CSV table of C-alpha atoms in Angstrom, one decimal:
chain,number,residue,atom,x,y,z
A,269,MET,CA,47.1,213.9,-188.8
A,270,ASN,CA,45.2,215.3,-191.7
A,271,SER,CA,42.4,217.9,-191.5
A,272,GLU,CA,39.6,215.3,-192.4
A,273,ALA,CA,40.7,213.4,-189.1
A,274,SER,CA,40.6,217.0,-186.7
A,275,VAL,CA,36.7,217.2,-188.1
A,276,LEU,CA,35.6,213.8,-187.3
A,277,ALA,CA,37.3,213.0,-183.7
A,278,PRO,CA,36.0,213.8,-181.2
A,279,GLY,CA,32.5,213.3,-182.3
A,280,PHE,CA,29.8,210.9,-183.3
A,281,LEU,CA,29.1,208.2,-186.0
A,282,ILE,CA,25.8,207.6,-186.6
A,283,ALA,CA,25.1,204.3,-188.2
A,284,SER,CA,22.6,205.1,-191.3
A,285,PRO,CA,19.5,202.9,-191.5
A,286,PRO,CA,19.8,199.9,-192.3
A,287,LEU,CA,23.5,199.7,-192.1
A,288,GLY,CA,23.7,195.8,-192.6
A,289,ASP,CA,26.2,194.8,-190.2
A,290,PRO,CA,24.3,193.6,-186.8
A,291,ASN,CA,27.3,194.7,-184.7
A,292,PHE,CA,26.4,198.2,-185.6
A,293,ASP,CA,22.5,198.7,-186.6
A,294,ARG,CA,20.9,201.5,-185.0
A,295,THR,CA,24.3,202.5,-183.3
A,296,VAL,CA,26.0,205.7,-182.0
A,297,VAL,CA,29.7,205.5,-182.0
A,298,LEU,CA,31.7,208.0,-179.7
A,299,LEU,CA,34.6,208.1,-182.2
A,300,ALA,CA,37.4,209.0,-179.6
A,301,VAL,CA,40.7,209.0,-182.1
A,302,HIS,CA,40.9,209.5,-185.8
A,303,SER,CA,44.3,209.6,-187.8
A,304,GLU,CA,45.8,208.5,-191.1
A,305,GLY,CA,46.6,205.3,-188.8
A,306,GLY,CA,43.0,204.4,-188.2
A,307,ALA,CA,40.2,205.0,-185.8
A,308,LEU,CA,38.9,204.1,-182.4
A,309,GLY,CA,35.4,204.3,-181.0
A,310,PHE,CA,32.8,203.3,-178.7
A,311,VAL,CA,29.1,202.3,-179.2
A,312,VAL,CA,27.2,203.9,-176.5
A,313,ASN,CA,23.6,202.7,-177.0
A,314,ARG,CA,23.9,198.9,-176.8
A,315,PRO,CA,23.4,197.6,-173.7
A,316,ALA,CA,25.1,194.6,-172.6
A,317,PRO,CA,23.2,191.5,-170.7
A,318,MET,CA,24.6,192.3,-167.2
A,319,THR,CA,24.6,195.2,-164.6
A,320,LEU,CA,27.3,196.9,-163.8
A,321,GLY,CA,27.0,194.8,-160.3
A,322,GLU,CA,27.7,191.7,-162.0
A,323,LEU,CA,30.2,193.0,-164.2
A,324,LEU,CA,32.2,193.9,-161.0
A,325,SER,CA,31.3,191.0,-159.2
A,326,PHE,CA,32.5,189.0,-162.2
A,327,ALA,CA,35.6,190.5,-162.5
A,328,GLY,CA,36.8,190.0,-158.8
A,329,TYR,CA,35.4,193.1,-156.7
A,330,GLY,CA,33.0,191.0,-154.3
A,331,ASN,CA,29.8,188.9,-154.7
A,332,ASP,CA,27.4,191.3,-153.1
A,333,LEU,CA,27.6,194.4,-155.7
A,334,LYS,CA,23.9,195.0,-156.3
A,335,ASP,CA,24.7,198.6,-158.7
A,336,PRO,CA,21.4,198.1,-161.5
A,337,ALA,CA,23.6,200.5,-163.5
A,338,PRO,CA,23.4,199.3,-167.2
A,339,VAL,CA,26.8,198.0,-169.1
A,340,TYR,CA,27.3,198.7,-172.7
A,341,LEU,CA,29.2,197.0,-175.6
A,342,GLY,CA,31.2,199.0,-176.8
A,343,GLY,CA,32.2,197.0,-179.9
A,344,PRO,CA,33.2,193.9,-181.4
A,345,VAL,CA,37.0,194.4,-180.8
A,346,GLN,CA,38.4,192.6,-177.6
A,347,PRO,CA,34.9,192.3,-176.2
A,348,SER,CA,36.1,191.3,-172.7
A,349,SER,CA,38.4,194.6,-172.3
A,350,GLY,CA,36.7,197.3,-170.0
A,351,TRP,CA,36.6,200.9,-170.3
A,352,ILE,CA,35.0,203.9,-168.3
A,353,LEU,CA,33.6,206.7,-170.2
A,354,CYS,CA,33.0,209.9,-167.7
A,355,LEU,CA,32.8,213.6,-167.3
A,356,ASP,CA,36.2,214.2,-165.7
A,357,PRO,CA,38.3,217.0,-167.0
A,358,ALA,CA,40.5,216.4,-164.0
A,359,LEU,CA,41.9,212.9,-166.1
A,360,GLY,CA,44.6,214.0,-167.9
A,361,ALA,CA,46.1,212.5,-171.2
A,362,GLU,CA,49.3,212.0,-169.2
A,363,GLU,CA,47.4,209.4,-167.2
A,364,THR,CA,48.2,206.0,-168.7
A,365,GLY,CA,45.0,204.2,-170.3
A,366,VAL,CA,43.2,207.8,-170.4
A,367,ILE,CA,41.8,209.0,-173.7
A,368,PRO,CA,40.7,212.7,-173.6
A,369,VAL,CA,37.5,212.8,-175.9
A,370,GLY,CA,37.3,216.5,-176.3
A,371,SER,CA,37.7,219.1,-173.5
A,372,ARG,CA,35.5,217.0,-170.5
A,373,VAL,CA,34.8,213.7,-171.5
A,374,ARG,CA,37.4,210.7,-170.7
A,375,VAL,CA,37.6,207.3,-171.6
A,376,THR,CA,39.7,205.0,-169.6
A,377,SER,CA,40.8,201.5,-169.0
A,378,SER,CA,42.9,202.2,-166.1
A,379,ARG,CA,42.8,199.6,-163.1
A,380,SER,CA,43.1,202.2,-160.6
A,381,ALA,CA,39.5,204.0,-162.4
A,382,PHE,CA,38.1,200.5,-162.0
A,383,ASP,CA,38.9,200.0,-158.5
A,384,THR,CA,37.6,203.4,-157.5
A,385,LEU,CA,34.4,202.5,-159.4
A,386,ALA,CA,34.1,199.3,-157.8
A,387,ALA,CA,34.4,201.0,-154.1
A,388,ASP,CA,32.1,203.4,-154.9
A,389,ALA,CA,29.6,200.7,-156.0
A,390,VAL,CA,30.0,198.7,-152.6
A,391,ARG,CA,29.5,202.1,-150.9
A,392,GLY,CA,26.2,202.2,-153.1
A,393,THR,CA,27.3,205.9,-154.9
A,394,ALA,CA,28.5,204.4,-158.2
A,395,ALA,CA,25.2,205.4,-159.9
A,396,ALA,CA,23.7,207.2,-158.1
A,397,ASP,CA,24.2,211.2,-158.2
A,398,ASP,CA,28.1,210.2,-159.5
A,399,PRO,CA,29.2,213.8,-160.7
A,400,ARG,CA,31.5,212.0,-163.3
A,401,ARG,CA,28.6,210.2,-164.8
A,402,ARG,CA,30.7,207.3,-165.0
A,403,THR,CA,29.5,204.4,-167.8
A,404,VAL,CA,31.1,201.0,-168.4
A,405,LEU,CA,31.8,199.8,-172.0
A,406,LEU,CA,32.9,196.5,-172.8
A,407,GLY,CA,35.2,196.0,-175.9
A,408,TYR,CA,35.8,199.1,-178.4
A,409,SER,CA,35.3,199.7,-182.2
A,410,GLY,CA,38.4,199.9,-184.6
A,411,TRP,CA,39.2,200.9,-188.3
A,412,GLY,CA,42.4,200.5,-190.0
A,413,PRO,CA,44.1,203.3,-192.3
A,414,GLY,CA,41.5,204.6,-194.7
A,415,GLN,CA,38.5,202.3,-193.6
A,416,LEU,CA,36.3,204.4,-191.6
A,417,GLU,CA,36.7,207.2,-194.5
A,418,ARG,CA,35.6,204.4,-197.3
A,419,GLU,CA,32.6,203.6,-195.0
A,420,ILE,CA,31.4,207.3,-194.6
A,421,ALA,CA,31.9,207.9,-198.3
A,422,GLY,CA,30.0,204.3,-198.9
A,423,GLY,CA,27.3,206.0,-196.7
A,424,ALA,CA,27.3,203.7,-193.7
A,425,TRP,CA,27.9,206.4,-191.4
A,426,LEU,CA,26.7,210.1,-190.7
A,427,PRO,CA,29.4,212.0,-188.7
A,428,VAL,CA,28.2,214.8,-186.2
A,429,ALA,CA,29.9,216.8,-183.7
A,430,LEU,CA,30.0,215.8,-180.3
A,431,ASP,CA,27.4,216.7,-178.2
A,432,GLU,CA,27.9,215.8,-174.1
A,433,ARG,CA,23.9,215.4,-173.8
A,434,ILE,CA,23.6,212.1,-176.1
A,435,LEU,CA,26.4,210.6,-173.8
A,436,PHE,CA,25.1,211.8,-170.4
A,437,ASP,CA,21.4,212.9,-170.6
A,438,VAL,CA,19.4,210.7,-173.1
A,439,ALA,CA,18.4,207.3,-172.5
A,440,ALA,CA,20.6,204.7,-174.6
A,441,ASP,CA,17.6,203.6,-176.6
A,442,GLN,CA,16.8,207.1,-177.8
A,443,ARG,CA,20.3,208.1,-178.5
A,444,TRP,CA,20.0,207.0,-182.2
A,445,GLU,CA,17.3,209.2,-183.2
A,446,GLN,CA,18.6,212.2,-181.0
A,447,ALA,CA,21.8,211.9,-182.5
A,448,TYR,CA,20.2,212.2,-186.0
A,449,ALA,CA,18.3,215.3,-184.5
A,450,LEU,CA,21.4,216.8,-184.2
A,451,LEU,CA,21.5,217.0,-188.0
A,452,GLY,CA,17.8,218.2,-187.9
A,453,LEU,CA,16.9,214.8,-189.1
A,454,ARG,CA,14.9,211.7,-188.5
A,455,PRO,CA,16.1,208.0,-189.6
A,456,ILE,CA,12.8,207.4,-191.7
A,457,GLU,CA,14.0,210.5,-193.7
A,458,VAL,CA,17.3,208.9,-194.5
A,459,MET,CA,16.0,205.7,-195.3
A,460,SER,CA,13.7,207.6,-197.9
A,461,MET,CA,16.6,209.7,-199.1
A,462,ARG,CA,18.5,206.5,-199.5
A,463,SER,CA,15.7,204.7,-201.2
A,464,ILE,CA,15.3,207.4,-203.7
A,465,GLY,CA,18.7,207.6,-204.7
A,466,GLU,CA,18.6,204.0,-205.3
A,467,ALA,CA,15.7,204.1,-207.5
């Protein structure tokens, strides 16, 4: 792994305005893995057209799940795959299907994690006061070797350090602007800078 990789992940990729790709316009991507072999991330601010209860019911966990928590579209790759984003340092990298993202954030696709989430949803505790702050993502975002670096160099993405507050304390429709605020910028300022540079 090169030194650039260790700087980018874990972290965020903020879509530059306007990105031009409808899959990523105005998105914030949690970059979980980055190495010479490529990169893996999850969009964290694009709601899916279903609730957590609907998704779990569709996945066969029961028909009476009413959990209204939102589900998010993690990216265009394998959109039928499910992932749980959570604050759970106890989930270790040695467990199958767990990706550590920094010291406390984890992303997992394990069946046992979904079983636990569904059981909590049946009890009505999945979204309410969840200490692990679990969020379900559908699909992921992936880049081949060198692809992400080329996109960053082309101005498509602004990398920024991971800040858990963006993931767990900021409403989804405000995450793009708040991620820019981590850089001391507003999206309109970036648009202005790009327009001046292209003049």
